[in-house]
Amino acid sequence: MSENASFLPALPWLARPSARTWRCAPAPVEVQGFHAALPDYAPTPLIELPSLAAELGIGRVFVKDESCRLGLPAFKALGASWAVHRTLAERAANGMEAGPLTLVTATDGNHGRAVARTARLLGQQAHVFVPQGVHPQAAAAILAEEAKVTEVPGPYDEAVRLAAEAAAAPDTVLVQDTAWPGYERIPGWIVEGYSTLCTEIDEQLTAEGAVEGPDLVAIPVGVGSLAQAVVAHYRSRLSGWAPALLSVEPQAAACVLESLRLGEPVGVTTGETTMAGLNCGTPSSIAWPYLQGGLDAAVAIADADSARAAGELAALGVSSGPCGAAPLAGLRAVLTGAGAEKRRTALGLDAVSVVVLLSTEGTAANPHSVIDH
């Protein structure tokens, strides 16, 4: 094995030792109260998996299971519901007519369905742009929410561009979960909505006896909006323990890893991946300062590793699609193989560490599997 080790490809990995000292402002405290008042709200489970902890040589492993969030099979409804609420409240405060709006967005699947569901529940319209590579069943699920769906013969970034153009029409609002200069307020509200997930983790870990919180949180990353929310949550504490934060991306779309490597946000040409919700080529402009400041490490993984992790989680009773399983695959890649001890040290992990994996979608959210390709 050692003779062949030099021929093995290097793990796409980057560690950043100063991130735990970076600080930022927290999300608004009223976000969780808003979600708690929604009819379908309940905290999603935080599931401990001792067998994974034993395998990886750490103290405790928990999975935040987002396979059923506000009636949908992914976490995205947290951001969409809060952002639409803020948008409608602001329009009312500015004296705009309360007539029906069309909420426009681009999506790799989950965000678009969340916007469509929110629109339907509030008596609004939705128009969702879907890029090439999104599974037909995911598009059908958006249609089932009574939304208009436009299929784009190009990547995610092209779908975002077309959605932004469509949102210039009267009585139309773009509700996009990525930002760029000049379009930042609504994506910022979406990020704020995700903070409820982190607040729940705090409460659930305390109930499990892990009162100091996690030592590491592994986050699947597309444009980086969820990672921005997680960074804001854990890096806004002025005192106390600051966990390591690890981003996990597909090797086919590792825009955050490449941006961190270069020290500035860059776009990458994306390839095909079963991790459809992470198949994004450019970091969100408002997420980038948080990612650059607060992420301890980034890793990119292959589809086969995500599929293996999803199978293992299923065997342990956790429904997790390819994106949701990516944090487990990323953690395993970091803690095993050549150079693992150095990476473990960089993350500050040992035999008593507590790790939280964010499983952002259930199997129903993403029909992709390895056999599709």
mmCIF file of C-alpha atoms in Angstrom:
data_model
loop_
_atom_site.group_PDB
_atom_site.id
_atom_site.type_symbol
_atom_site.label_atom_id
_atom_site.label_comp_id
_atom_site.label_asym_id
_atom_site.label_seq_id
_atom_site.Cartn_x
_atom_site.Cartn_y
_atom_site.Cartn_z
ATOM 1 C CA MET A 1 0.000 0.000 0.000
ATOM 2 C CA SER A 2 2.730 2.467 0.929
ATOM 3 C CA GLU A 3 4.537 1.813 -2.369
ATOM 4 C CA ASN A 4 1.422 2.825 -4.296
ATOM 5 C CA ALA A 5 0.424 5.726 -2.066
ATOM 6 C CA SER A 6 2.355 8.258 -4.154
ATOM 7 C CA PHE A 7 0.257 7.305 -7.181
ATOM 8 C CA LEU A 8 -3.065 7.936 -5.462
ATOM 9 C CA PRO A 9 -4.746 11.240 -6.360
ATOM 10 C CA ALA A 10 -4.502 13.862 -3.630
ATOM 11 C CA LEU A 11 -7.684 14.515 -1.662
ATOM 12 C CA PRO A 12 -9.251 17.830 -2.784
ATOM 13 C CA TRP A 13 -8.853 19.447 0.633
ATOM 14 C CA LEU A 14 -7.911 22.786 2.170
ATOM 15 C CA ALA A 15 -7.430 23.668 5.857
ATOM 16 C CA ARG A 16 -7.497 27.215 7.254
ATOM 17 C CA PRO A 17 -6.199 27.445 10.831
ATOM 18 C CA SER A 18 -7.363 30.996 11.647
ATOM 19 C CA ALA A 19 -11.079 30.526 10.958
ATOM 20 C CA ARG A 20 -12.136 29.748 14.527
ATOM 21 C CA THR A 21 -11.150 33.239 15.666
ATOM 22 C CA TRP A 22 -13.245 35.030 13.016
ATOM 23 C CA ARG A 23 -16.427 36.734 14.274
ATOM 24 C CA CYS A 24 -19.603 38.157 12.752
ATOM 25 C CA ALA A 25 -23.118 39.309 13.687
ATOM 26 C CA PRO A 26 -25.844 36.749 14.546
ATOM 27 C CA ALA A 27 -29.126 36.096 12.742
ATOM 28 C CA PRO A 28 -32.235 37.916 14.030
ATOM 29 C CA VAL A 29 -33.697 36.224 17.111
ATOM 30 C CA GLU A 30 -37.265 36.359 15.770
ATOM 31 C CA VAL A 31 -36.644 33.841 12.986
ATOM 32 C CA GLN A 32 -37.233 30.717 15.062
ATOM 33 C CA GLY A 33 -40.392 32.212 16.572
ATOM 34 C CA PHE A 34 -41.755 32.806 13.075
ATOM 35 C CA HIS A 35 -41.101 29.194 12.096
ATOM 36 C CA ALA A 36 -42.506 27.845 15.361
ATOM 37 C CA ALA A 37 -45.818 29.567 14.579
ATOM 38 C CA LEU A 38 -46.190 27.824 11.203
ATOM 39 C CA PRO A 39 -48.822 25.045 11.157
ATOM 40 C CA ASP A 40 -46.448 22.245 10.091
ATOM 41 C CA TYR A 41 -43.488 23.248 12.256
ATOM 42 C CA ALA A 42 -41.635 20.754 14.432
ATOM 43 C CA PRO A 43 -37.891 20.485 15.116
ATOM 44 C CA THR A 44 -36.315 17.902 12.838
ATOM 45 C CA PRO A 45 -34.572 14.976 14.574
ATOM 46 C CA LEU A 46 -30.946 14.995 15.705
ATOM 47 C CA ILE A 47 -29.985 11.324 15.571
ATOM 48 C CA GLU A 48 -26.920 9.875 17.292
ATOM 49 C CA LEU A 49 -25.072 7.149 15.382
ATOM 50 C CA PRO A 50 -22.542 5.476 17.717
ATOM 51 C CA SER A 51 -21.341 3.030 15.062
ATOM 52 C CA LEU A 52 -20.070 5.890 12.904
ATOM 53 C CA ALA A 53 -18.307 7.471 15.865
ATOM 54 C CA ALA A 54 -16.542 4.183 16.593
ATOM 55 C CA GLU A 55 -15.551 3.703 12.959
ATOM 56 C CA LEU A 56 -14.126 7.216 12.637
ATOM 57 C CA GLY A 57 -12.390 7.320 16.020
ATOM 58 C CA ILE A 58 -14.341 10.213 17.514
ATOM 59 C CA GLY A 59 -16.561 10.544 20.558
ATOM 60 C CA ARG A 60 -20.093 11.102 19.230
ATOM 61 C CA VAL A 61 -21.646 11.562 15.787
ATOM 62 C CA PHE A 62 -25.058 13.154 15.318
ATOM 63 C CA VAL A 63 -27.005 13.581 12.076
ATOM 64 C CA LYS A 64 -29.468 16.454 11.702
ATOM 65 C CA ASP A 65 -32.166 14.737 9.658
ATOM 66 C CA GLU A 66 -33.909 17.223 7.322
ATOM 67 C CA SER A 67 -35.846 14.574 5.383
ATOM 68 C CA CYS A 68 -39.158 16.061 6.573
ATOM 69 C CA ARG A 69 -39.083 19.820 7.149
ATOM 70 C CA LEU A 70 -42.379 21.735 7.101
ATOM 71 C CA GLY A 71 -43.908 18.946 5.029
ATOM 72 C CA LEU A 72 -41.105 18.847 2.435
ATOM 73 C CA PRO A 73 -38.152 16.447 2.112
ATOM 74 C CA ALA A 74 -35.397 19.063 2.544
ATOM 75 C CA PHE A 75 -34.389 22.002 4.733
ATOM 76 C CA LYS A 76 -35.004 24.707 2.111
ATOM 77 C CA ALA A 77 -38.495 25.646 3.331
ATOM 78 C CA LEU A 78 -36.875 27.385 6.315
ATOM 79 C CA GLY A 79 -35.289 29.974 4.065
ATOM 80 C CA ALA A 80 -38.071 30.284 1.512
ATOM 81 C CA SER A 81 -40.827 30.785 4.094
ATOM 82 C CA TRP A 82 -38.943 33.481 6.025
ATOM 83 C CA ALA A 83 -37.834 35.326 2.877
ATOM 84 C CA VAL A 84 -41.325 35.365 1.358
ATOM 85 C CA HIS A 85 -42.764 36.498 4.708
ATOM 86 C CA ARG A 86 -40.276 39.371 4.862
ATOM 87 C CA THR A 87 -40.888 40.272 1.213
ATOM 88 C CA LEU A 88 -44.669 40.441 1.586
ATOM 89 C CA ALA A 89 -44.425 42.332 4.890
ATOM 90 C CA GLU A 90 -42.107 44.909 3.349
ATOM 91 C CA ARG A 91 -44.371 45.401 0.353
ATOM 92 C CA ALA A 92 -47.348 45.932 2.667
ATOM 93 C CA ALA A 93 -45.371 48.392 4.802
ATOM 94 C CA ASN A 94 -44.493 50.351 1.656
ATOM 95 C CA GLY A 95 -48.153 50.601 0.670
ATOM 96 C CA MET A 96 -47.925 48.276 -2.322
ATOM 97 C CA GLU A 97 -51.069 46.507 -3.464
ATOM 98 C CA ALA A 98 -51.709 43.126 -1.862
ATOM 99 C CA GLY A 99 -52.669 41.461 -5.141
ATOM 100 C CA PRO A 100 -51.147 38.167 -6.241
ATOM 101 C CA LEU A 101 -47.430 38.078 -6.975
ATOM 102 C CA THR A 102 -45.399 35.680 -9.035
ATOM 103 C CA LEU A 103 -42.406 34.395 -7.084
ATOM 104 C CA VAL A 104 -39.607 33.506 -9.504
ATOM 105 C CA THR A 105 -36.555 31.395 -8.761
ATOM 106 C CA ALA A 106 -33.992 29.021 -10.221
ATOM 107 C CA THR A 107 -33.315 25.717 -8.541
ATOM 108 C CA ASP A 108 -31.501 22.415 -8.580
ATOM 109 C CA GLY A 109 -34.665 21.012 -6.985
ATOM 110 C CA ASN A 110 -35.289 21.631 -3.306
ATOM 111 C CA HIS A 111 -35.285 25.435 -3.128
ATOM 112 C CA GLY A 112 -37.646 25.727 -6.082
ATOM 113 C CA ARG A 113 -40.108 23.324 -4.565
ATOM 114 C CA ALA A 114 -39.953 25.214 -1.255
ATOM 115 C CA VAL A 115 -40.682 28.527 -2.994
ATOM 116 C CA ALA A 116 -43.510 26.908 -4.956
ATOM 117 C CA ARG A 117 -45.012 25.388 -1.793
ATOM 118 C CA THR A 118 -44.774 28.704 0.059
ATOM 119 C CA ALA A 119 -46.410 30.535 -2.850
ATOM 120 C CA ARG A 120 -49.252 28.038 -3.055
ATOM 121 C CA LEU A 121 -49.966 28.210 0.683
ATOM 122 C CA LEU A 122 -50.054 32.020 0.572
ATOM 123 C CA GLY A 123 -52.188 32.289 -2.566
ATOM 124 C CA GLN A 124 -49.335 33.513 -4.758
ATOM 125 C CA GLN A 125 -47.963 32.225 -8.067
ATOM 126 C CA ALA A 126 -44.549 30.637 -8.676
ATOM 127 C CA HIS A 127 -42.333 30.319 -11.739
ATOM 128 C CA VAL A 128 -39.329 28.024 -11.329
ATOM 129 C CA PHE A 129 -36.377 27.704 -13.718
ATOM 130 C CA VAL A 130 -34.748 24.271 -13.656
ATOM 131 C CA PRO A 131 -31.260 23.691 -15.126
ATOM 132 C CA GLN A 132 -30.021 20.741 -17.115
ATOM 133 C CA GLY A 133 -29.336 17.656 -15.006
ATOM 134 C CA VAL A 134 -32.198 18.005 -12.534
ATOM 135 C CA HIS A 135 -34.067 14.711 -12.332
ATOM 136 C CA PRO A 136 -37.497 14.742 -14.056
ATOM 137 C CA GLN A 137 -39.142 13.578 -10.828
ATOM 138 C CA ALA A 138 -37.749 16.632 -9.008
ATOM 139 C CA ALA A 139 -39.205 18.898 -11.696
ATOM 140 C CA ALA A 140 -42.510 17.030 -11.468
ATOM 141 C CA ALA A 141 -42.613 17.638 -7.712
ATOM 142 C CA ILE A 142 -42.349 21.392 -8.361
ATOM 143 C CA LEU A 143 -45.148 21.187 -10.924
ATOM 144 C CA ALA A 144 -47.261 19.399 -8.339
ATOM 145 C CA GLU A 145 -47.053 22.545 -6.197
ATOM 146 C CA GLU A 146 -48.965 24.338 -9.001
ATOM 147 C CA ALA A 147 -45.893 26.231 -10.178
ATOM 148 C CA LYS A 148 -44.884 27.021 -13.736
ATOM 149 C CA VAL A 149 -41.628 25.200 -14.562
ATOM 150 C CA THR A 150 -39.212 26.283 -17.291
ATOM 151 C CA GLU A 151 -36.473 23.810 -18.169
ATOM 152 C CA VAL A 152 -33.154 25.433 -19.086
ATOM 153 C CA PRO A 153 -30.716 23.663 -21.483
ATOM 154 C CA GLY A 154 -27.737 24.801 -19.458
ATOM 155 C CA PRO A 155 -26.180 24.810 -15.962
ATOM 156 C CA TYR A 156 -27.474 26.297 -12.717
ATOM 157 C CA ASP A 157 -25.863 29.698 -13.264
ATOM 158 C CA GLU A 158 -27.706 30.035 -16.584
ATOM 159 C CA ALA A 159 -31.014 29.162 -14.907
ATOM 160 C CA VAL A 160 -30.354 31.882 -12.318
ATOM 161 C CA ARG A 161 -29.682 34.419 -15.081
ATOM 162 C CA LEU A 162 -32.929 33.582 -16.865
ATOM 163 C CA ALA A 163 -34.928 33.673 -13.636
ATOM 164 C CA ALA A 164 -33.558 37.130 -12.844
ATOM 165 C CA GLU A 165 -34.589 38.329 -16.311
ATOM 166 C CA ALA A 166 -38.104 36.936 -15.875
ATOM 167 C CA ALA A 167 -38.443 38.660 -12.493
ATOM 168 C CA ALA A 168 -38.300 42.065 -14.203
ATOM 169 C CA ALA A 169 -41.964 41.633 -15.178
ATOM 170 C CA PRO A 170 -44.680 43.516 -13.229
ATOM 171 C CA ASP A 171 -45.968 41.965 -9.998
ATOM 172 C CA THR A 172 -43.013 39.581 -9.973
ATOM 173 C CA VAL A 173 -40.349 39.058 -7.301
ATOM 174 C CA LEU A 174 -37.138 37.049 -7.551
ATOM 175 C CA VAL A 175 -36.721 34.759 -4.520
ATOM 176 C CA GLN A 176 -33.257 33.389 -5.187
ATOM 177 C CA ASP A 177 -30.986 31.633 -2.683
ATOM 178 C CA THR A 178 -27.808 33.025 -4.191
ATOM 179 C CA ALA A 179 -26.733 36.660 -4.238
ATOM 180 C CA TRP A 180 -24.736 38.925 -6.511
ATOM 181 C CA PRO A 181 -23.917 42.641 -6.347
ATOM 182 C CA GLY A 182 -27.210 44.509 -6.477
ATOM 183 C CA TYR A 183 -29.297 41.489 -5.441
ATOM 184 C CA GLU A 184 -28.645 40.750 -1.798
ATOM 185 C CA ARG A 185 -31.600 41.479 0.493
ATOM 186 C CA ILE A 186 -33.819 38.488 -0.305
ATOM 187 C CA PRO A 187 -30.908 36.006 -0.367
ATOM 188 C CA GLY A 188 -29.929 37.450 3.014
ATOM 189 C CA TRP A 189 -33.409 36.715 4.359
ATOM 190 C CA ILE A 190 -33.174 33.164 3.026
ATOM 191 C CA VAL A 191 -29.912 32.689 4.922
ATOM 192 C CA GLU A 192 -31.518 34.091 8.080
ATOM 193 C CA GLY A 193 -34.282 31.495 7.732
ATOM 194 C CA TYR A 194 -31.766 28.668 7.874
ATOM 195 C CA SER A 195 -30.653 29.799 11.339
ATOM 196 C CA THR A 196 -33.582 27.930 12.915
ATOM 197 C CA LEU A 197 -31.852 24.657 12.014
ATOM 198 C CA CYS A 198 -28.774 25.682 14.029
ATOM 199 C CA THR A 199 -30.805 26.889 17.001
ATOM 200 C CA GLU A 200 -32.553 23.515 17.117
ATOM 201 C CA ILE A 201 -29.171 21.745 17.130
ATOM 202 C CA ASP A 202 -28.066 23.778 20.152
ATOM 203 C CA GLU A 203 -31.169 22.764 22.085
ATOM 204 C CA GLN A 204 -30.989 19.129 21.004
ATOM 205 C CA LEU A 205 -27.294 18.712 21.838
ATOM 206 C CA THR A 206 -27.927 20.189 25.282
ATOM 207 C CA ALA A 207 -30.697 17.636 25.810
ATOM 208 C CA GLU A 208 -28.212 14.902 24.800
ATOM 209 C CA GLY A 209 -25.672 16.070 27.382
ATOM 210 C CA ALA A 210 -23.352 17.753 24.871
ATOM 211 C CA VAL A 211 -23.865 21.131 26.529
ATOM 212 C CA GLU A 212 -20.738 22.754 25.068
ATOM 213 C CA GLY A 213 -22.019 22.111 21.551
ATOM 214 C CA PRO A 214 -20.302 20.403 18.646
ATOM 215 C CA ASP A 215 -16.572 20.218 18.011
ATOM 216 C CA LEU A 216 -17.179 20.039 14.263
ATOM 217 C CA VAL A 217 -20.115 20.661 11.932
ATOM 218 C CA ALA A 218 -19.952 19.255 8.385
ATOM 219 C CA ILE A 219 -22.023 21.212 5.843
ATOM 220 C CA PRO A 220 -22.953 20.341 2.256
ATOM 221 C CA VAL A 221 -22.282 23.339 0.024
ATOM 222 C CA GLY A 222 -23.716 24.551 -3.282
ATOM 223 C CA VAL A 223 -23.557 28.358 -3.524
ATOM 224 C CA GLY A 224 -22.818 28.513 0.213
ATOM 225 C CA SER A 225 -26.008 29.968 1.687
ATOM 226 C CA LEU A 226 -26.524 27.240 4.287
ATOM 227 C CA ALA A 227 -22.837 27.390 5.130
ATOM 228 C CA GLN A 228 -23.180 31.147 5.571
ATOM 229 C CA ALA A 229 -25.994 30.561 8.068
ATOM 230 C CA VAL A 230 -23.954 27.975 9.977
ATOM 231 C CA VAL A 231 -20.883 30.210 10.045
ATOM 232 C CA ALA A 232 -22.997 33.140 11.261
ATOM 233 C CA HIS A 233 -24.477 31.003 14.022
ATOM 234 C CA TYR A 234 -21.249 29.633 15.417
ATOM 235 C CA ARG A 235 -18.964 32.603 14.700
ATOM 236 C CA SER A 236 -21.273 35.211 16.262
ATOM 237 C CA ARG A 237 -20.590 33.969 19.784
ATOM 238 C CA LEU A 238 -18.306 36.347 21.636
ATOM 239 C CA SER A 239 -17.171 33.725 24.109
ATOM 240 C CA GLY A 240 -17.219 29.973 24.606
ATOM 241 C CA TRP A 241 -16.189 27.089 22.408
ATOM 242 C CA ALA A 242 -16.062 27.646 18.629
ATOM 243 C CA PRO A 243 -16.447 24.453 16.585
ATOM 244 C CA ALA A 244 -14.574 23.624 13.422
ATOM 245 C CA LEU A 245 -16.699 24.054 10.291
ATOM 246 C CA LEU A 246 -16.122 21.796 7.277
ATOM 247 C CA SER A 247 -17.679 22.421 3.850
ATOM 248 C CA VAL A 248 -18.310 19.455 1.544
ATOM 249 C CA GLU A 249 -18.827 19.770 -2.223
ATOM 250 C CA PRO A 250 -18.964 17.478 -5.260
ATOM 251 C CA GLN A 251 -15.686 17.205 -7.129
ATOM 252 C CA ALA A 252 -17.681 18.171 -10.230
ATOM 253 C CA ALA A 253 -18.715 21.544 -8.724
ATOM 254 C CA ALA A 254 -16.190 22.580 -6.061
ATOM 255 C CA CYS A 255 -16.558 26.351 -6.443
ATOM 256 C CA VAL A 256 -16.080 27.136 -2.746
ATOM 257 C CA LEU A 257 -12.963 24.986 -2.402
ATOM 258 C CA GLU A 258 -11.450 26.600 -5.488
ATOM 259 C CA SER A 259 -12.406 30.086 -4.297
ATOM 260 C CA LEU A 260 -10.839 29.466 -0.886
ATOM 261 C CA ARG A 261 -7.723 28.153 -2.574
ATOM 262 C CA LEU A 262 -7.410 31.307 -4.704
ATOM 263 C CA GLY A 263 -8.492 33.719 -1.962
ATOM 264 C CA GLU A 264 -11.299 35.242 -4.020
ATOM 265 C CA PRO A 265 -14.714 34.094 -5.302
ATOM 266 C CA VAL A 266 -14.438 32.404 -8.686
ATOM 267 C CA GLY A 267 -16.741 30.494 -10.974
ATOM 268 C CA VAL A 268 -15.952 26.957 -12.040
ATOM 269 C CA THR A 269 -17.252 24.903 -14.932
ATOM 270 C CA THR A 270 -19.528 22.309 -13.385
ATOM 271 C CA GLY A 271 -19.832 18.697 -14.464
ATOM 272 C CA GLU A 272 -22.407 15.989 -13.938
ATOM 273 C CA THR A 273 -23.112 14.882 -10.364
ATOM 274 C CA THR A 274 -25.829 13.004 -8.497
ATOM 275 C CA MET A 275 -25.508 15.678 -5.801
ATOM 276 C CA ALA A 276 -27.835 17.872 -7.867
ATOM 277 C CA GLY A 277 -28.527 20.436 -5.152
ATOM 278 C CA LEU A 278 -24.788 21.099 -4.807
ATOM 279 C CA ASN A 279 -24.105 21.410 -8.546
ATOM 280 C CA CYS A 280 -23.356 25.142 -8.462
ATOM 281 C CA GLY A 281 -20.498 26.941 -10.156
ATOM 282 C CA THR A 282 -20.271 30.270 -8.303
ATOM 283 C CA PRO A 283 -20.412 31.148 -4.578
ATOM 284 C CA SER A 284 -23.113 33.548 -3.435
ATOM 285 C CA SER A 285 -21.693 37.053 -3.097
ATOM 286 C CA ILE A 286 -23.084 37.569 0.400
ATOM 287 C CA ALA A 287 -21.944 34.121 1.522
ATOM 288 C CA TRP A 288 -18.369 34.567 0.379
ATOM 289 C CA PRO A 289 -17.112 36.803 3.245
ATOM 290 C CA TYR A 290 -18.493 34.276 5.753
ATOM 291 C CA LEU A 291 -17.018 31.307 3.926
ATOM 292 C CA GLN A 292 -13.638 32.984 3.576
ATOM 293 C CA GLY A 293 -13.642 34.141 7.171
ATOM 294 C CA GLY A 294 -15.258 31.294 9.079
ATOM 295 C CA LEU A 295 -14.748 27.940 7.319
ATOM 296 C CA ASP A 296 -11.977 25.855 8.887
ATOM 297 C CA ALA A 297 -11.705 23.453 5.993
ATOM 298 C CA ALA A 298 -13.179 22.423 2.660
ATOM 299 C CA VAL A 299 -13.231 19.058 0.916
ATOM 300 C CA ALA A 300 -14.602 17.781 -2.404
ATOM 301 C CA ILE A 301 -15.930 14.248 -2.811
ATOM 302 C CA ALA A 302 -16.862 11.848 -5.591
ATOM 303 C CA ASP A 303 -20.432 10.756 -6.337
ATOM 304 C CA ALA A 304 -19.588 7.174 -5.410
ATOM 305 C CA ASP A 305 -18.557 8.255 -1.908
ATOM 306 C CA SER A 306 -21.798 10.165 -1.412
ATOM 307 C CA ALA A 307 -23.808 7.171 -2.638
ATOM 308 C CA ARG A 308 -21.991 4.871 -0.221
ATOM 309 C CA ALA A 309 -22.682 7.255 2.651
ATOM 310 C CA ALA A 310 -26.371 7.468 1.719
ATOM 311 C CA GLY A 311 -26.590 3.679 1.791
ATOM 312 C CA GLU A 312 -24.945 3.535 5.194
ATOM 313 C CA LEU A 313 -27.264 6.172 6.600
ATOM 314 C CA ALA A 314 -30.265 4.275 5.214
ATOM 315 C CA ALA A 315 -29.061 1.124 6.963
ATOM 316 C CA LEU A 316 -28.930 3.134 10.198
ATOM 317 C CA GLY A 317 -32.474 4.424 9.746
ATOM 318 C CA VAL A 318 -31.727 7.874 8.299
ATOM 319 C CA SER A 319 -33.296 8.823 4.948
ATOM 320 C CA SER A 320 -30.628 10.853 3.159
ATOM 321 C CA GLY A 321 -30.252 11.787 -0.502
ATOM 322 C CA PRO A 322 -26.888 12.319 -2.192
ATOM 323 C CA CYS A 323 -26.568 15.925 -0.970
ATOM 324 C CA GLY A 324 -27.631 15.035 2.546
ATOM 325 C CA ALA A 325 -25.123 12.193 2.713
ATOM 326 C CA ALA A 326 -22.250 14.359 1.441
ATOM 327 C CA PRO A 327 -21.169 15.494 4.952
ATOM 328 C CA LEU A 328 -20.641 11.888 6.048
ATOM 329 C CA ALA A 329 -18.689 11.158 2.877
ATOM 330 C CA GLY A 330 -16.620 14.296 3.403
ATOM 331 C CA LEU A 331 -15.927 13.532 7.046
ATOM 332 C CA ARG A 332 -14.835 9.995 6.170
ATOM 333 C CA ALA A 333 -12.557 11.287 3.399
ATOM 334 C CA VAL A 334 -10.924 13.709 5.817
ATOM 335 C CA LEU A 335 -10.475 11.240 8.693
ATOM 336 C CA THR A 336 -9.230 8.250 6.679
ATOM 337 C CA GLY A 337 -6.590 7.563 4.061
ATOM 338 C CA ALA A 338 -3.187 9.111 3.487
ATOM 339 C CA GLY A 339 -2.615 12.264 5.549
ATOM 340 C CA ALA A 340 -5.603 11.613 7.807
ATOM 341 C CA GLU A 341 -3.782 12.339 11.067
ATOM 342 C CA LYS A 342 -2.656 15.741 9.844
ATOM 343 C CA ARG A 343 -6.206 16.586 8.746
ATOM 344 C CA ARG A 344 -7.632 15.332 12.040
ATOM 345 C CA THR A 345 -5.217 17.579 13.907
ATOM 346 C CA ALA A 346 -6.086 20.554 11.706
ATOM 347 C CA LEU A 347 -9.745 20.144 12.691
ATOM 348 C CA GLY A 348 -8.938 19.621 16.377
ATOM 349 C CA LEU A 349 -10.665 16.229 16.526
ATOM 350 C CA ASP A 350 -9.873 13.459 18.986
ATOM 351 C CA ALA A 351 -11.460 10.417 20.605
ATOM 352 C CA VAL A 352 -13.998 12.483 22.587
ATOM 353 C CA SER A 353 -15.033 14.999 19.905
ATOM 354 C CA VAL A 354 -18.693 15.643 19.064
ATOM 355 C CA VAL A 355 -19.508 15.938 15.349
ATOM 356 C CA VAL A 356 -22.762 17.052 13.702
ATOM 357 C CA LEU A 357 -23.502 16.132 10.082
ATOM 358 C CA LEU A 358 -26.156 18.204 8.304
ATOM 359 C CA SER A 359 -28.234 15.810 6.212
ATOM 360 C CA THR A 360 -30.080 18.433 4.224
ATOM 361 C CA GLU A 361 -32.404 16.215 2.185
ATOM 362 C CA GLY A 362 -34.162 12.892 2.322
ATOM 363 C CA THR A 363 -34.235 10.384 -0.513
ATOM 364 C CA ALA A 364 -37.564 11.779 -1.703
ATOM 365 C CA ALA A 365 -35.931 15.144 -2.451
ATOM 366 C CA ASN A 366 -33.433 13.850 -4.980
ATOM 367 C CA PRO A 367 -34.295 10.835 -7.134
ATOM 368 C CA HIS A 368 -30.728 10.656 -8.494
ATOM 369 C CA SER A 369 -28.697 7.546 -7.832
ATOM 370 C CA VAL A 370 -25.469 6.132 -9.192
ATOM 371 C CA ILE A 371 -27.391 3.793 -11.500
ATOM 372 C CA ASP A 372 -28.764 6.808 -13.366
ATOM 373 C CA HIS A 373 -25.395 7.326 -15.031
#
